[in-house]
Every structure is written in structure tokens, then in C-alpha cells.
Tab-separated table of C-alpha atoms in Angstrom:
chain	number	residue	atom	x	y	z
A	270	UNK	CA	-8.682	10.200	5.750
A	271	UNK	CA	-6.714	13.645	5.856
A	272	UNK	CA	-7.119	16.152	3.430
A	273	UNK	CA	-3.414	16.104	1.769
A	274	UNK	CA	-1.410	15.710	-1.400
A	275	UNK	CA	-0.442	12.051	-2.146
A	276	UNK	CA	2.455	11.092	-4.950
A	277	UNK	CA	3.198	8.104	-6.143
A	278	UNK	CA	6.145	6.376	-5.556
A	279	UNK	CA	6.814	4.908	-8.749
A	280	UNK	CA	5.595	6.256	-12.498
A	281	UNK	CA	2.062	7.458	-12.199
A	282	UNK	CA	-0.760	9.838	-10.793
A	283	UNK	CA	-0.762	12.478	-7.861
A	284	UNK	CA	-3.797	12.643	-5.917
A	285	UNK	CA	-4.868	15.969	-3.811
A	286	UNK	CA	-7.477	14.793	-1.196
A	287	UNK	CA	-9.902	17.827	-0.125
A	288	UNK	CA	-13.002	17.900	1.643
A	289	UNK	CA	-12.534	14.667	3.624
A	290	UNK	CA	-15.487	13.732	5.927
A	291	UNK	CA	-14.713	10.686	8.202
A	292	UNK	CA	-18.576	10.924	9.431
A	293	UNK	CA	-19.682	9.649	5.738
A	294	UNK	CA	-16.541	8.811	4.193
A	295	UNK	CA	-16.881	10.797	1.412
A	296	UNK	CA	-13.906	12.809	-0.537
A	297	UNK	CA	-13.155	15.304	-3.184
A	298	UNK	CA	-10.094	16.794	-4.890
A	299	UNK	CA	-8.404	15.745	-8.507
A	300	UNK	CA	-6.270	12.985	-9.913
A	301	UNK	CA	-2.857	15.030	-11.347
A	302	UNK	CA	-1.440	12.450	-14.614
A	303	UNK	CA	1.328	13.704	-17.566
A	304	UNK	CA	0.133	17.835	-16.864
A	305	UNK	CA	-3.822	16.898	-16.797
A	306	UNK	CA	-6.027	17.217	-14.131
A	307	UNK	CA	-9.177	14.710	-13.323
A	308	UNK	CA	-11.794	16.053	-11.043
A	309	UNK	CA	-12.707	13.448	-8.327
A	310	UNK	CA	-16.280	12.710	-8.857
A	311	UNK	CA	-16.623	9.825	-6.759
A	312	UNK	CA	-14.167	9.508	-3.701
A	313	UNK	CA	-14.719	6.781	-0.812
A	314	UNK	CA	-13.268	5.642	2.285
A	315	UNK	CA	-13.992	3.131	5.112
A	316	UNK	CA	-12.039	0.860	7.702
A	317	UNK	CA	-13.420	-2.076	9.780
A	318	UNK	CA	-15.409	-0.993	12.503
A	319	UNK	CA	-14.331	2.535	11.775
A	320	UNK	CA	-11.505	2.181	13.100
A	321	UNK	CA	-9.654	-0.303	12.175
A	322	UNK	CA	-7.295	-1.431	9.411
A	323	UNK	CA	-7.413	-1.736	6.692
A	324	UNK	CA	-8.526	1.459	5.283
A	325	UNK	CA	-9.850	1.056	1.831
A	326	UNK	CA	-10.341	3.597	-0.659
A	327	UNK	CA	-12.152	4.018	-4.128
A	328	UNK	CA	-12.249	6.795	-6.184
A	329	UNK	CA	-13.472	7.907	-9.888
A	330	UNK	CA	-11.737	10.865	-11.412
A	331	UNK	CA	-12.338	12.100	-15.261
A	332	UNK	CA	-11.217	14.719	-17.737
A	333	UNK	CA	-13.994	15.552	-20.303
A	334	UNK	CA	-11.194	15.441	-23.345
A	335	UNK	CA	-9.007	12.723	-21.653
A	336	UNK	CA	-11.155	10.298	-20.101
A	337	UNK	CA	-10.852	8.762	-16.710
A	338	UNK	CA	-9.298	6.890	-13.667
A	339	UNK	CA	-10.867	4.154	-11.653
A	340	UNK	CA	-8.362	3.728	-8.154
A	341	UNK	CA	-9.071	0.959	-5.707
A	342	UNK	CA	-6.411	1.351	-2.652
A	343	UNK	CA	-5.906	0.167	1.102
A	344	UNK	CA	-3.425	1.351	4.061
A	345	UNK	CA	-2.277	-2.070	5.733
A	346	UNK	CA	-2.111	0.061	8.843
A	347	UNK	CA	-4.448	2.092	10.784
A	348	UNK	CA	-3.530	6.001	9.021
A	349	UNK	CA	-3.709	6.882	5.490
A	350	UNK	CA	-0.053	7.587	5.319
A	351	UNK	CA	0.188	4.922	2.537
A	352	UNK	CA	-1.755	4.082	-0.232
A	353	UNK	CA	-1.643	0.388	-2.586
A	354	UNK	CA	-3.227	-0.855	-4.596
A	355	UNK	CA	-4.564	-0.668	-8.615
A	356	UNK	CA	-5.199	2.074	-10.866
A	357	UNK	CA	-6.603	1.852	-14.081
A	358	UNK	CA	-6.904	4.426	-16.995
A	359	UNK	CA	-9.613	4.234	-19.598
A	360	UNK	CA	-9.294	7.118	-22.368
A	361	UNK	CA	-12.523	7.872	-24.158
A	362	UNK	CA	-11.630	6.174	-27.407
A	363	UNK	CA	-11.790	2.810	-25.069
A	364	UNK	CA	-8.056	2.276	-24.357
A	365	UNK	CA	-7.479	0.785	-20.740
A	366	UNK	CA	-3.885	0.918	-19.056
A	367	UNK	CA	-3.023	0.078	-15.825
A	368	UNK	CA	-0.916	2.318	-14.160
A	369	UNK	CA	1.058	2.090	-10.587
A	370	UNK	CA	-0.990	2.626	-7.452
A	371	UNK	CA	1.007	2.944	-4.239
A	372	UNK	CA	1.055	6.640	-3.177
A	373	UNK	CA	2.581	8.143	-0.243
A	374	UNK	CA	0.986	11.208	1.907
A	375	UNK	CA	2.821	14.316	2.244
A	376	UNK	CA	2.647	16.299	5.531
């Protein structure tokens, strides 16, 4: 997975990918949503056989104040390039909403 800035193509979160380590498949950055930012605290990544699609990638971001974001995503193809899948928000106060989850990389 590259280290890059991902939008989404429809109504919902941005997602800045750092420290992206295909040995363990392990990620950081934050979750971007309506001017807050979530800290990544659990970010995963793996393809069949390593290599192969599709990719499929979980993450956990939170906000102390706001609560968090539970993503569960896959590229149909080979690269990251594109993102679907589900995204759910769940505020502190227990309110879930799902939110779109198809997010495009930048270069």
C-alpha cells in the first residue's frame, strides 16, 4: 500500500496513509471527516499470496471528543489506486452512521 492521500468520491472521509510497511502490512496516518481529524490506531493491509488481488484493508481511527471510524475496503485490482467498500461512524454517545467508502488515491 503507498503512503498517499485518498478522497472519497462521493460525501464522506479523506484518508492520509503514512508509514506503510508491505513486510507486515501495517499503516498509520488519520481519517479527515466535517474539519476533524481521527488518528489511525489500527491500520491493515493484505492481498492473496501477497501479491495478488484483492487487496483488503481495515482500519480504526478515533477522536477522543468525537468518537470513531471502523473502514473495511478492497482494490478489485492488483494497486491500491482504489478503495470500496463500508465505513461506519460510531460517536461516543452510541450513534452509528454509515457513511460512503470508495476513495480514490492521489499521486
Amino acid at each position: 500500500m503507498q503512503n498517499a492521500l485518498y478522497s472519497n468520491t462521493l460525501d464522506g472521509p479523506s484518508l492520509t496513509i503514512v508509514d506503510s510497511d508491505d513486510r507486515t502490512g501495517v499503516f498509520g496516518g488519520t481519517l479527515h471527516h466535517q474539519g476533524i481529524n481521527y488518528g489511525i490506531v489500527s491500520g491493515r493491509y493484505a492481498s492473496l499470496n501477497g501479491y495478488q488481488p484483492p487487496t483488503v484493508v481495515t482500519l480504526i481511527a478515533n477522536n477522543q471528543d468525537h468518537g470513531y471510524f471502523a473502514l473495511t475496503l478492497f482494490s478489485p485490482s492488483r494497486g491500491t489506486h482504489e478503495l470500496q467498500g463500508h465505513c461506519v461512524r460510531v460517536t461516543y454517545d452510541g450513534v452509528v452512521s454509515s457513511l460512503p467508502g470508495d476513495f480514490v488515491r492521489h499521486a
